[in-house]
Structures are given as structure tokens and as C-alpha cells.
PDB file of C-alpha atoms and ligand atoms in Angstrom:
ATOM      1  CA  MET A 217       0.000   0.000   0.000  1.00  0.00           C
ATOM      2  CA  SER A 218       1.157   3.557  -0.629  1.00  0.00           C
ATOM      3  CA  GLU A 219       3.434   5.241   1.855  1.00  0.00           C
ATOM      4  CA  ASN A 220       0.995   8.174   1.955  1.00  0.00           C
ATOM      5  CA  PHE A 221      -1.780   5.891   3.158  1.00  0.00           C
ATOM      6  CA  GLU A 222       0.348   4.183   5.820  1.00  0.00           C
ATOM      7  CA  LYS A 223       1.520   7.576   7.111  1.00  0.00           C
ATOM      8  CA  ALA A 224      -2.005   8.998   7.186  1.00  0.00           C
ATOM      9  CA  LEU A 225      -3.294   5.941   9.042  1.00  0.00           C
ATOM     10  CA  ALA A 226      -0.413   5.936  11.547  1.00  0.00           C
ATOM     11  CA  SER A 227      -0.879   9.634  12.305  1.00  0.00           C
ATOM     12  CA  ARG A 228      -4.502   8.981  13.274  1.00  0.00           C
ATOM     13  CA  VAL A 229      -3.566   6.497  16.013  1.00  0.00           C
ATOM     14  CA  ALA A 230      -0.277   8.019  17.226  1.00  0.00           C
ATOM     15  CA  GLY A 231       0.197   8.317  21.000  1.00  0.00           C
ATOM     16  CA  GLY A 232      -2.950   8.146  23.064  1.00  0.00           C
ATOM     17  CA  TYR A 233      -3.909   7.264  26.619  1.00  0.00           C
ATOM     18  CA  PRO A 234      -4.568   4.718  28.088  1.00  0.00           C
ATOM     19  CA  GLN A 235      -1.654   3.173  26.258  1.00  0.00           C
ATOM     20  CA  PRO A 236      -2.889  -0.471  26.165  1.00  0.00           C
ATOM     21  CA  LEU A 237      -6.027   0.664  24.307  1.00  0.00           C
ATOM     22  CA  PHE A 238      -4.018   2.515  21.645  1.00  0.00           C
ATOM     23  CA  ASP A 239      -1.408  -0.273  21.501  1.00  0.00           C
ATOM     24  CA  ALA A 240      -4.214  -2.745  20.760  1.00  0.00           C
ATOM     25  CA  MET A 241      -5.655  -0.473  18.038  1.00  0.00           C
ATOM     26  CA  ARG A 242      -2.209  -0.101  16.441  1.00  0.00           C
ATOM     27  CA  TYR A 243      -1.447  -3.820  16.816  1.00  0.00           C
ATOM     28  CA  SER A 244      -4.461  -4.805  14.732  1.00  0.00           C
ATOM     29  CA  LEU A 245      -4.169  -1.935  12.234  1.00  0.00           C
ATOM     30  CA  PHE A 246      -0.499  -2.638  11.440  1.00  0.00           C
ATOM     31  CA  ASN A 247      -0.408  -6.392  11.412  1.00  0.00           C
ATOM     32  CA  GLY A 248      -0.102  -7.329   7.760  1.00  0.00           C
ATOM     33  CA  GLY A 249      -3.566  -6.559   6.362  1.00  0.00           C
ATOM     34  CA  LYS A 250      -3.804  -6.404   2.582  1.00  0.00           C
ATOM     35  CA  ARG A 251      -5.501  -2.961   2.658  1.00  0.00           C
ATOM     36  CA  LEU A 252      -7.940  -4.099  -0.042  1.00  0.00           C
ATOM     37  CA  ARG A 253     -10.778  -1.728   0.871  1.00  0.00           C
ATOM     38  CA  PRO A 254      -8.696   1.475   1.020  1.00  0.00           C
ATOM     39  CA  ARG A 255      -6.891   0.442  -2.165  1.00  0.00           C
ATOM     40  CA  LEU A 256     -10.237  -0.021  -3.887  1.00  0.00           C
ATOM     41  CA  LEU A 257     -11.475   3.374  -2.660  1.00  0.00           C
ATOM     42  CA  LEU A 258      -8.298   5.233  -3.657  1.00  0.00           C
ATOM     43  CA  SER A 259      -8.111   3.512  -7.062  1.00  0.00           C
ATOM     44  CA  ALA A 260     -11.758   4.230  -7.888  1.00  0.00           C
ATOM     45  CA  CYS A 261     -11.322   7.875  -6.932  1.00  0.00           C
ATOM     46  CA  ALA A 262      -8.087   8.249  -8.926  1.00  0.00           C
ATOM     47  CA  ASP A 263      -9.427   6.473 -12.013  1.00  0.00           C
ATOM     48  CA  LEU A 264     -12.486   8.736 -12.118  1.00  0.00           C
ATOM     49  CA  GLY A 265     -10.368  11.874 -11.839  1.00  0.00           C
ATOM     50  CA  GLY A 266     -10.603  12.561  -8.095  1.00  0.00           C
ATOM     51  CA  ASP A 267      -7.944  13.851  -5.722  1.00  0.00           C
ATOM     52  CA  GLU A 268      -5.967  11.392  -3.546  1.00  0.00           C
ATOM     53  CA  ASN A 269      -5.659  13.857  -0.650  1.00  0.00           C
ATOM     54  CA  GLU A 270      -9.408  14.246  -0.549  1.00  0.00           C
ATOM     55  CA  ALA A 271      -9.926  10.474  -0.565  1.00  0.00           C
ATOM     56  CA  MET A 272      -7.260   9.645   2.041  1.00  0.00           C
ATOM     57  CA  PRO A 273      -9.329  10.201   5.251  1.00  0.00           C
ATOM     58  CA  PHE A 274     -12.076   7.998   3.811  1.00  0.00           C
ATOM     59  CA  ALA A 275      -9.566   5.304   2.838  1.00  0.00           C
ATOM     60  CA  CYS A 276      -8.237   5.390   6.428  1.00  0.00           C
ATOM     61  CA  ALA A 277     -11.788   5.180   7.782  1.00  0.00           C
ATOM     62  CA  MET A 278     -12.490   2.073   5.682  1.00  0.00           C
ATOM     63  CA  GLU A 279      -9.437   0.298   7.069  1.00  0.00           C
ATOM     64  CA  MET A 280     -10.345   1.295  10.639  1.00  0.00           C
ATOM     65  CA  ILE A 281     -13.847  -0.118  10.179  1.00  0.00           C
ATOM     66  CA  HIS A 282     -12.540  -3.308   8.574  1.00  0.00           C
ATOM     67  CA  THR A 283     -10.006  -3.753  11.392  1.00  0.00           C
ATOM     68  CA  TYR A 284     -12.616  -3.229  14.106  1.00  0.00           C
ATOM     69  CA  SER A 285     -14.810  -5.852  12.418  1.00  0.00           C
ATOM     70  CA  LEU A 286     -11.975  -8.381  12.427  1.00  0.00           C
ATOM     71  CA  ILE A 287     -11.140  -7.714  16.104  1.00  0.00           C
ATOM     72  CA  HIS A 288     -14.778  -8.249  17.094  1.00  0.00           C
ATOM     73  CA  ASP A 289     -15.207 -11.193  14.707  1.00  0.00           C
ATOM     74  CA  ASP A 290     -12.314 -13.004  16.420  1.00  0.00           C
ATOM     75  CA  LEU A 291     -13.768 -12.610  19.949  1.00  0.00           C
ATOM     76  CA  PRO A 292     -14.905 -15.661  21.931  1.00  0.00           C
ATOM     77  CA  ALA A 293     -18.555 -14.582  21.543  1.00  0.00           C
ATOM     78  CA  MET A 294     -18.173 -14.649  17.761  1.00  0.00           C
ATOM     79  CA  ASP A 295     -15.645 -16.829  15.904  1.00  0.00           C
ATOM     80  CA  ASN A 296     -13.361 -17.393  18.908  1.00  0.00           C
ATOM     81  CA  ASP A 297     -10.137 -17.361  16.915  1.00  0.00           C
ATOM     82  CA  ASP A 298      -6.680 -17.391  18.485  1.00  0.00           C
ATOM     83  CA  PHE A 299      -4.775 -16.308  15.395  1.00  0.00           C
ATOM     84  CA  ARG A 300      -5.232 -13.779  12.623  1.00  0.00           C
ATOM     85  CA  ARG A 301      -2.678 -13.193   9.878  1.00  0.00           C
ATOM     86  CA  GLY A 302      -0.468 -15.719  11.672  1.00  0.00           C
ATOM     87  CA  GLN A 303      -0.293 -13.624  14.881  1.00  0.00           C
ATOM     88  CA  PRO A 304      -2.279 -13.869  18.137  1.00  0.00           C
ATOM     89  CA  THR A 305      -5.663 -12.170  17.780  1.00  0.00           C
ATOM     90  CA  CYS A 306      -6.173  -8.842  19.538  1.00  0.00           C
ATOM     91  CA  HIS A 307      -7.986 -10.383  22.532  1.00  0.00           C
ATOM     92  CA  LYS A 308      -5.331 -13.106  22.894  1.00  0.00           C
ATOM     93  CA  LYS A 309      -2.650 -10.432  23.068  1.00  0.00           C
ATOM     94  CA  PHE A 310      -4.420  -7.696  25.076  1.00  0.00           C
ATOM     95  CA  GLY A 311      -7.344  -9.456  26.792  1.00  0.00           C
ATOM     96  CA  GLU A 312     -10.986  -9.473  25.828  1.00  0.00           C
ATOM     97  CA  ALA A 313     -12.044  -6.176  27.394  1.00  0.00           C
ATOM     98  CA  VAL A 314      -9.254  -4.170  25.772  1.00  0.00           C
ATOM     99  CA  ALA A 315      -9.941  -5.869  22.412  1.00  0.00           C
ATOM    100  CA  ILE A 316     -13.631  -4.945  22.543  1.00  0.00           C
ATOM    101  CA  LEU A 317     -12.694  -1.358  23.359  1.00  0.00           C
ATOM    102  CA  ALA A 318      -9.999  -1.271  20.645  1.00  0.00           C
ATOM    103  CA  GLY A 319     -12.689  -2.250  18.117  1.00  0.00           C
ATOM    104  CA  ASP A 320     -15.042   0.405  19.514  1.00  0.00           C
ATOM    105  CA  GLY A 321     -12.231   2.963  19.414  1.00  0.00           C
ATOM    106  CA  LEU A 322     -11.426   2.217  15.771  1.00  0.00           C
ATOM    107  CA  LEU A 323     -15.066   2.368  14.686  1.00  0.00           C
ATOM    108  CA  ASN A 324     -15.551   5.758  16.314  1.00  0.00           C
ATOM    109  CA  LEU A 325     -12.225   7.059  15.026  1.00  0.00           C
ATOM    110  CA  ALA A 326     -13.383   6.194  11.506  1.00  0.00           C
ATOM    111  CA  PHE A 327     -16.415   8.445  11.906  1.00  0.00           C
ATOM    112  CA  GLU A 328     -14.367  11.193  13.577  1.00  0.00           C
ATOM    113  CA  THR A 329     -11.925  11.050  10.637  1.00  0.00           C
ATOM    114  CA  MET A 330     -14.695  11.336   8.043  1.00  0.00           C
ATOM    115  CA  ALA A 331     -16.521  14.083   9.966  1.00  0.00           C
ATOM    116  CA  GLU A 332     -13.309  16.125  10.154  1.00  0.00           C
ATOM    117  CA  ALA A 333     -12.854  15.776   6.394  1.00  0.00           C
ATOM    118  CA  CYS A 334     -16.405  17.046   5.897  1.00  0.00           C
ATOM    119  CA  GLU A 335     -15.903  19.977   8.266  1.00  0.00           C
ATOM    120  CA  ASN A 336     -12.546  21.012   6.769  1.00  0.00           C
ATOM    121  CA  SER A 337     -13.984  21.166   3.301  1.00  0.00           C
ATOM    122  CA  SER A 338     -14.744  23.768   0.686  1.00  0.00           C
ATOM    123  CA  VAL A 339     -18.460  24.176   0.071  1.00  0.00           C
ATOM    124  CA  GLU A 340     -17.926  22.654  -3.362  1.00  0.00           C
ATOM    125  CA  ALA A 341     -16.317  19.440  -1.998  1.00  0.00           C
ATOM    126  CA  ALA A 342     -18.584  19.070   1.047  1.00  0.00           C
ATOM    127  CA  GLY A 343     -21.416  17.343  -0.830  1.00  0.00           C
ATOM    128  CA  ARG A 344     -19.144  14.604  -2.190  1.00  0.00           C
ATOM    129  CA  ARG A 345     -17.535  14.063   1.209  1.00  0.00           C
ATOM    130  CA  PHE A 346     -20.871  13.792   3.015  1.00  0.00           C
ATOM    131  CA  ALA A 347     -22.021  11.371   0.313  1.00  0.00           C
ATOM    132  CA  ALA A 348     -18.918   9.205   0.834  1.00  0.00           C
ATOM    133  CA  ALA A 349     -19.362   9.250   4.632  1.00  0.00           C
ATOM    134  CA  GLY A 350     -23.023   8.249   4.277  1.00  0.00           C
ATOM    135  CA  ILE A 351     -22.213   5.382   1.911  1.00  0.00           C
ATOM    136  CA  ILE A 352     -19.574   4.017   4.299  1.00  0.00           C
ATOM    137  CA  ALA A 353     -21.794   4.440   7.390  1.00  0.00           C
ATOM    138  CA  LYS A 354     -24.661   2.546   5.802  1.00  0.00           C
ATOM    139  CA  ALA A 355     -22.430  -0.282   4.562  1.00  0.00           C
ATOM    140  CA  ALA A 356     -20.830  -0.752   7.984  1.00  0.00           C
ATOM    141  CA  GLY A 357     -24.041  -0.665  10.002  1.00  0.00           C
ATOM    142  CA  ALA A 358     -27.021  -2.837  10.858  1.00  0.00           C
ATOM    143  CA  ARG A 359     -28.298  -2.733   7.271  1.00  0.00           C
ATOM    144  CA  GLY A 360     -24.833  -3.701   6.073  1.00  0.00           C
ATOM    145  CA  MET A 361     -21.889  -5.530   7.621  1.00  0.00           C
ATOM    146  CA  VAL A 362     -23.256  -5.692  11.186  1.00  0.00           C
ATOM    147  CA  GLY A 363     -26.544  -7.152   9.896  1.00  0.00           C
ATOM    148  CA  GLY A 364     -24.663  -9.696   7.781  1.00  0.00           C
ATOM    149  CA  GLN A 365     -22.585 -10.733  10.771  1.00  0.00           C
ATOM    150  CA  ALA A 366     -25.748 -11.124  12.875  1.00  0.00           C
ATOM    151  CA  ALA A 367     -27.308 -13.326  10.173  1.00  0.00           C
ATOM    152  CA  ASP A 368     -24.108 -15.351   9.936  1.00  0.00           C
ATOM    153  CA  ILE A 369     -24.008 -15.981  13.679  1.00  0.00           C
ATOM    154  CA  ASP A 370     -27.628 -17.062  13.561  1.00  0.00           C
ATOM    155  CA  SER A 371     -27.016 -19.415  10.614  1.00  0.00           C
ATOM    156  CA  ASP A 372     -26.374 -23.113  10.747  1.00  0.00           C
ATOM    157  CA  ALA A 373     -25.649 -25.534   7.962  1.00  0.00           C
ATOM    158  CA  ALA A 374     -28.874 -27.485   8.513  1.00  0.00           C
ATOM    159  CA  ARG A 375     -31.183 -24.466   8.097  1.00  0.00           C
ATOM    160  CA  ALA A 376     -29.199 -22.475   5.534  1.00  0.00           C
ATOM    161  CA  ASP A 377     -30.728 -21.786   2.167  1.00  0.00           C
ATOM    162  CA  GLY A 378     -29.549 -19.877  -0.877  1.00  0.00           C
ATOM    163  CA  ALA A 379     -31.342 -16.668   0.088  1.00  0.00           C
ATOM    164  CA  VAL A 380     -29.807 -16.627   3.575  1.00  0.00           C
ATOM    165  CA  LEU A 381     -26.344 -17.303   2.192  1.00  0.00           C
ATOM    166  CA  THR A 382     -26.673 -14.525  -0.355  1.00  0.00           C
ATOM    167  CA  PHE A 383     -27.874 -12.125   2.355  1.00  0.00           C
ATOM    168  CA  ILE A 384     -24.898 -12.999   4.569  1.00  0.00           C
ATOM    169  CA  HIS A 385     -22.360 -12.594   1.765  1.00  0.00           C
ATOM    170  CA  GLU A 386     -23.860  -9.383   0.415  1.00  0.00           C
ATOM    171  CA  LYS A 387     -23.990  -7.740   3.826  1.00  0.00           C
ATOM    172  CA  LYS A 388     -21.104  -9.191   5.798  1.00  0.00           C
ATOM    173  CA  THR A 389     -18.430  -8.940   3.130  1.00  0.00           C
ATOM    174  CA  ALA A 390     -19.646  -7.368  -0.119  1.00  0.00           C
ATOM    175  CA  ALA A 391     -21.175  -4.255   1.501  1.00  0.00           C
ATOM    176  CA  LEU A 392     -17.750  -2.814   2.432  1.00  0.00           C
ATOM    177  CA  PHE A 393     -16.259  -3.625  -0.989  1.00  0.00           C
ATOM    178  CA  SER A 394     -19.242  -1.987  -2.657  1.00  0.00           C
ATOM    179  CA  ALA A 395     -18.942   1.044  -0.361  1.00  0.00           C
ATOM    180  CA  ALA A 396     -15.229   1.364  -1.183  1.00  0.00           C
ATOM    181  CA  LEU A 397     -15.958   1.748  -4.893  1.00  0.00           C
ATOM    182  CA  ALA A 398     -19.098   3.850  -4.423  1.00  0.00           C
ATOM    183  CA  ALA A 399     -17.434   6.216  -1.934  1.00  0.00           C
ATOM    184  CA  GLY A 400     -14.298   6.503  -4.102  1.00  0.00           C
ATOM    185  CA  SER A 401     -16.543   7.351  -7.044  1.00  0.00           C
ATOM    186  CA  ALA A 402     -18.566   9.856  -5.022  1.00  0.00           C
ATOM    187  CA  LEU A 403     -15.329  11.597  -3.962  1.00  0.00           C
ATOM    188  CA  ALA A 404     -14.458  11.942  -7.659  1.00  0.00           C
ATOM    189  CA  GLY A 405     -17.847  13.576  -8.226  1.00  0.00           C
ATOM    190  CA  ALA A 406     -19.643  10.565  -9.732  1.00  0.00           C
ATOM    191  CA  ALA A 407     -23.340  10.169  -8.983  1.00  0.00           C
ATOM    192  CA  GLY A 408     -26.400   8.451 -10.390  1.00  0.00           C
ATOM    193  CA  GLU A 409     -25.925   5.519 -12.752  1.00  0.00           C
ATOM    194  CA  LYS A 410     -22.148   5.723 -12.795  1.00  0.00           C
ATOM    195  CA  ARG A 411     -21.875   5.518  -9.020  1.00  0.00           C
ATOM    196  CA  ALA A 412     -24.472   2.726  -8.956  1.00  0.00           C
ATOM    197  CA  ALA A 413     -22.469   0.745 -11.520  1.00  0.00           C
ATOM    198  CA  MET A 414     -19.315   1.166  -9.441  1.00  0.00           C
ATOM    199  CA  ALA A 415     -21.213   0.058  -6.309  1.00  0.00           C
ATOM    200  CA  GLU A 416     -22.394  -3.025  -8.218  1.00  0.00           C
ATOM    201  CA  ALA A 417     -18.841  -3.779  -9.372  1.00  0.00           C
ATOM    202  CA  GLY A 418     -17.686  -3.607  -5.739  1.00  0.00           C
ATOM    203  CA  LYS A 419     -20.509  -5.882  -4.654  1.00  0.00           C
ATOM    204  CA  CYS A 420     -19.527  -8.456  -7.296  1.00  0.00           C
ATOM    205  CA  LEU A 421     -15.896  -8.277  -6.196  1.00  0.00           C
ATOM    206  CA  GLY A 422     -16.956  -8.790  -2.575  1.00  0.00           C
ATOM    207  CA  LEU A 423     -19.201 -11.752  -3.436  1.00  0.00           C
ATOM    208  CA  ALA A 424     -16.383 -13.362  -5.423  1.00  0.00           C
ATOM    209  CA  PHE A 425     -13.989 -12.713  -2.522  1.00  0.00           C
ATOM    210  CA  GLN A 426     -16.336 -14.305   0.040  1.00  0.00           C
ATOM    211  CA  ILE A 427     -17.124 -17.335  -2.155  1.00  0.00           C
ATOM    212  CA  LYS A 428     -13.379 -17.898  -2.571  1.00  0.00           C
ATOM    213  CA  ASP A 429     -12.996 -17.664   1.221  1.00  0.00           C
ATOM    214  CA  ASP A 430     -15.765 -20.272   1.661  1.00  0.00           C
ATOM    215  CA  ILE A 431     -14.071 -22.528  -0.903  1.00  0.00           C
ATOM    216  CA  CYS A 432     -10.768 -22.276   1.001  1.00  0.00           C
ATOM    217  CA  ASP A 433     -12.517 -22.886   4.357  1.00  0.00           C
ATOM    218  CA  ALA A 434     -14.333 -25.930   2.932  1.00  0.00           C
ATOM    219  CA  ALA A 435     -11.011 -27.320   1.687  1.00  0.00           C
ATOM    220  CA  ALA A 436      -9.523 -26.740   5.170  1.00  0.00           C
ATOM    221  CA  GLU A 437     -12.701 -28.090   6.856  1.00  0.00           C
ATOM    222  CA  LYS A 438     -13.077 -24.838   8.803  1.00  0.00           C
ATOM    223  CA  ASP A 439     -16.394 -23.332   9.961  1.00  0.00           C
ATOM    224  CA  ALA A 440     -18.040 -26.751  10.295  1.00  0.00           C
ATOM    225  CA  GLY A 441     -21.749 -26.410  11.076  1.00  0.00           C
ATOM    226  CA  LYS A 442     -21.985 -22.835   9.725  1.00  0.00           C
ATOM    227  CA  ALA A 443     -23.755 -21.810   6.520  1.00  0.00           C
ATOM    228  CA  SER A 444     -21.169 -22.032   3.764  1.00  0.00           C
ATOM    229  CA  TYR A 445     -21.535 -21.418   0.050  1.00  0.00           C
ATOM    230  CA  ALA A 446     -19.131 -24.190  -0.935  1.00  0.00           C
ATOM    231  CA  VAL A 447     -20.817 -26.748   1.315  1.00  0.00           C
ATOM    232  CA  PHE A 448     -24.362 -25.724   0.341  1.00  0.00           C
ATOM    233  CA  TYR A 449     -23.844 -25.491  -3.432  1.00  0.00           C
ATOM    234  CA  GLY A 450     -20.847 -27.806  -3.828  1.00  0.00           C
ATOM    235  CA  LEU A 451     -17.366 -26.849  -4.984  1.00  0.00           C
ATOM    236  CA  GLU A 452     -18.151 -26.892  -8.694  1.00  0.00           C
ATOM    237  CA  LYS A 453     -20.962 -24.318  -8.518  1.00  0.00           C
ATOM    238  CA  ALA A 454     -19.000 -22.270  -5.979  1.00  0.00           C
ATOM    239  CA  GLU A 455     -16.061 -22.040  -8.416  1.00  0.00           C
ATOM    240  CA  GLU A 456     -18.462 -21.190 -11.261  1.00  0.00           C
ATOM    241  CA  ASP A 457     -20.138 -18.407  -9.254  1.00  0.00           C
ATOM    242  CA  TYR A 458     -16.758 -17.112  -8.148  1.00  0.00           C
ATOM    243  CA  MET A 459     -15.763 -16.740 -11.813  1.00  0.00           C
ATOM    244  CA  ARG A 460     -19.106 -15.205 -12.775  1.00  0.00           C
ATOM    245  CA  HIS A 461     -18.961 -12.507 -10.059  1.00  0.00           C
ATOM    246  CA  SER A 462     -15.287 -11.764 -10.760  1.00  0.00           C
ATOM    247  CA  GLN A 463     -15.901 -11.391 -14.480  1.00  0.00           C
ATOM    248  CA  GLU A 464     -18.937  -9.160 -13.928  1.00  0.00           C
ATOM    249  CA  ALA A 465     -16.906  -6.901 -11.599  1.00  0.00           C
ATOM    250  CA  ILE A 466     -14.135  -6.602 -14.162  1.00  0.00           C
ATOM    251  CA  ARG A 467     -16.617  -5.975 -16.997  1.00  0.00           C
ATOM    252  CA  LEU A 468     -18.252  -3.107 -15.080  1.00  0.00           C
ATOM    253  CA  ILE A 469     -14.900  -1.618 -14.063  1.00  0.00           C
ATOM    254  CA  ALA A 470     -13.661  -1.810 -17.675  1.00  0.00           C
ATOM    255  CA  ARG A 471     -16.837   0.002 -18.753  1.00  0.00           C
ATOM    256  CA  GLU A 472     -16.731   2.767 -16.133  1.00  0.00           C
ATOM    257  CA  CYS A 473     -12.968   3.323 -15.673  1.00  0.00           C
ATOM    258  CA  PRO A 474      -9.877   3.586 -17.879  1.00  0.00           C
ATOM    259  CA  PRO A 475      -8.828   0.097 -19.037  1.00  0.00           C
ATOM    260  CA  ASP A 476      -5.227   0.702 -17.977  1.00  0.00           C
ATOM    261  CA  GLY A 477      -6.281   2.266 -14.650  1.00  0.00           C
ATOM    262  CA  ALA A 478      -5.332   1.249 -11.114  1.00  0.00           C
ATOM    263  CA  LEU A 479      -8.760  -0.198 -10.318  1.00  0.00           C
ATOM    264  CA  HIS A 480      -8.821  -2.512 -13.313  1.00  0.00           C
ATOM    265  CA  SER A 481      -5.448  -4.024 -12.469  1.00  0.00           C
ATOM    266  CA  LEU A 482      -6.353  -4.302  -8.765  1.00  0.00           C
ATOM    267  CA  ALA A 483      -9.606  -6.124  -9.579  1.00  0.00           C
ATOM    268  CA  VAL A 484      -7.827  -8.447 -11.995  1.00  0.00           C
ATOM    269  CA  SER A 485      -5.135  -9.264  -9.423  1.00  0.00           C
ATOM    270  CA  MET A 486      -7.719  -9.802  -6.632  1.00  0.00           C
ATOM    271  CA  SER A 487      -9.673 -12.175  -8.841  1.00  0.00           C
ATOM    272  CA  GLY A 488      -6.633 -14.018 -10.123  1.00  0.00           C
ATOM    273  CA  LEU A 489      -8.030 -13.719 -13.670  1.00  0.00           C
TER     274      LEU A 489
HETATM  275  C1  GRG B  72     -17.944  -8.124  13.900  1.00  0.00           C
HETATM  276  C2  GRG B  72     -19.555  -6.406  12.996  1.00  0.00           C
HETATM  277  C3  GRG B  72     -18.630  -7.493  12.762  1.00  0.00           C
HETATM  278  C4  GRG B  72     -18.441  -7.884  11.509  1.00  0.00           C
HETATM  279  C5  GRG B  72     -17.499  -8.916  11.102  1.00  0.00           C
HETATM  280  C6  GRG B  72     -15.512  -8.873   8.330  1.00  0.00           C
HETATM  281  C7  GRG B  72     -16.404  -9.737   9.103  1.00  0.00           C
HETATM  282  C8  GRG B  72     -17.644  -9.135   9.640  1.00  0.00           C
HETATM  283  C9  GRG B  72     -16.091 -10.988   9.374  1.00  0.00           C
HETATM  284  C10 GRG B  72     -14.852 -11.604   8.907  1.00  0.00           C
HETATM  285  C11 GRG B  72     -15.080 -13.027   8.634  1.00  0.00           C
HETATM  286  C12 GRG B  72     -14.270 -13.394   7.494  1.00  0.00           C
HETATM  287  C13 GRG B  72     -12.875 -13.863   7.764  1.00  0.00           C
HETATM  288  C14 GRG B  72     -14.809 -13.303   6.293  1.00  0.00           C
HETATM  289  C15 GRG B  72     -14.069 -13.612   5.093  1.00  0.00           C
HETATM  290  C16 GRG B  72     -13.916 -12.437   4.272  1.00  0.00           C
HETATM  291  C17 GRG B  72     -13.074 -11.458   4.965  1.00  0.00           C
HETATM  292  C18 GRG B  72     -13.772 -10.221   5.377  1.00  0.00           C
HETATM  293  C19 GRG B  72     -11.792 -11.708   5.152  1.00  0.00           C
HETATM  294  C20 GRG B  72     -10.844 -10.775   5.738  1.00  0.00           C
HETATM  295  O1  GRG B  72     -10.626  -9.730   4.845  1.00  0.00           O
HETATM  296  P1  GRG B  72      -9.200  -9.458   4.211  1.00  0.00           P
HETATM  297  O2  GRG B  72      -8.653 -10.699   3.572  1.00  0.00           O
HETATM  298  O3  GRG B  72      -8.379  -9.141   5.525  1.00  0.00           O
HETATM  299  O4  GRG B  72      -9.306  -8.246   3.341  1.00  0.00           O
HETATM  300  P2  GRG B  72      -6.895  -8.564   5.732  1.00  0.00           P
HETATM  301  O5  GRG B  72      -6.252  -9.523   6.700  1.00  0.00           O
HETATM  302  O6  GRG B  72      -6.155  -8.501   4.430  1.00  0.00           O
HETATM  303  O7  GRG B  72      -7.098  -7.221   6.319  1.00  0.00           O
END
């Protein structure tokens, strides 16, 4: 990821008291994440003619929200994982209470960061910034990622059906990918059909990403008993749907953005196509 992004993100969580809280936030933010969501947001904005400096606070906010979701997802009350990215999870390293608060701290810092960008804005840019903040807020919340996580927790393999699985994937994973492209587009001044097409491209990328994750988990026999695309539909259809969503994302991106742009190559590399 760009040095500019890493610097901007680090500056947002520098120092801070009580130290264990901020150490836990930094531990999970700087622990080898791929930065997919901020890269998608920054690439969409750049490819549609927007300004990187304007997009940076929103890219940071996306990574803060993603990181909070992983910290909470790993907790004993949720997935109860001991390791993430090959390192102890936040609660294993700092204890459960600090990990919960580190997630809460990151979520709120994301909104503080976006609100500041809206306040420190020219009148002309304020509309696009508010639009981006609204898109990200909706995608992260109860009608987005939080709702998808709730449905996932409630799911079990015996009761799962296609509609439930699609709901979980669209909300839990694809909503943030979709928001990254829609918010990046909004920051470049795109609205209406163009922004909707970019949101759809992000959704397709997210669905492909989650199906691939389910395929890998099925191969590793992880998540036994939970609703899983690969288990429900079988590996062959899962692979087919993975390809279909990836190709649709790339088709939309090729239509809306320059063919030699950053977003096109990022989507191609994410999809392995
Ligand atoms: C706790 C509200 C709340 C939501 C959790 C993100 C999420 C919702 C759950 C994660 C479960 C999971 C591992 C899903 C697979 C798809 C996914 C989001 C993987 C992790 O994303 P990457 O690969 O992560 O972009 P890195 O490590 O690169 O940051």
C-alpha cells in the first residue's frame, strides 16, 4: 500500500492514553492486512479523476472499520479465533475487554476522521464528502456488515438456504467492498448511474472474494456447522459463481474506468483472472 496511506493511518492512532487501548488499536491496524478496501477506494477515486488527498481520510476510515470488524469477529462470543494473519488475535494479546474497546475505538475514530474531512472542506467538496461518509456508514451498520454478521451468527448448515447465504455474503463482506468503490466514485464527483455501476462492481468483487474464502474454508474443513456457500452449493458451482462474479466486476470496471487504470489491475489481481 502507498506510503501516503500508511503515514495517514499511523498519524490517526499516534500516542494516546490509556496506552494499552491505543497499543491494541495499532497492533491490529499494522499487522499485515492487505488494505484491499482502502486500495479499492483510492483507485476508484483516482481512475475517475478525483484527488488522492481528498480520498485519504475515507480510505483510512475504511481500514479502521474493517479492522474493528476483524477484532470483534475473532472474539470468543463470535468466531473465537486465536490467530489472525499468523499472529495472536487482539484479545489473545491484550485481553478481551481491551480488544472490545480497541474495536469500539477504531469504529468511532473512523467516523471522527470522516466528519473532520467534511468539516474542513470547501463548500464545493462538502457534498461529495458527506455522500462518501453516508455510503460508508450505511455499509458498515445494521443494514450492512453488522446485519450480515448477525445473520451469519444465527445461521447453521442445517437451516441455511440460498437466500440466507446470499444475504450474509452481500452484507457481511460485499457491503464494504461496494462502499469502497461507491465512496471513491462519489469523492471523484460521480453520482447516479455511474456511481451505482461502481457500487455493483464492488458488490460483485466482494461476493467473489467471500465465495473464494468459503471454498478455502471448505477445503480446510473450517467453519463446520456454519452456513457455507461451498458446502451448500458444492465446490463446482461455488467455483463457477466465483468466476461469474469476478468477471462481472471486471466488466463493469472496464466500462466505467480507464482500461489501464489502477482499479482494473487491482480487480484483476484480486480475482486471479
Ligand atoms: C464483527 C460487525 C462485525 C463484523 C465482522 C468482516 C467480518 C464481519 C467478518 C470476517 C469473517 C471473514 C474472515 C470473512 C471472510 C472475508 C473477509 C472479510 C476476510 C478478511 O478480509 P481481508 O482478507 O483481511 O481483506 P486482511 O487480513 O487482508 O485485512
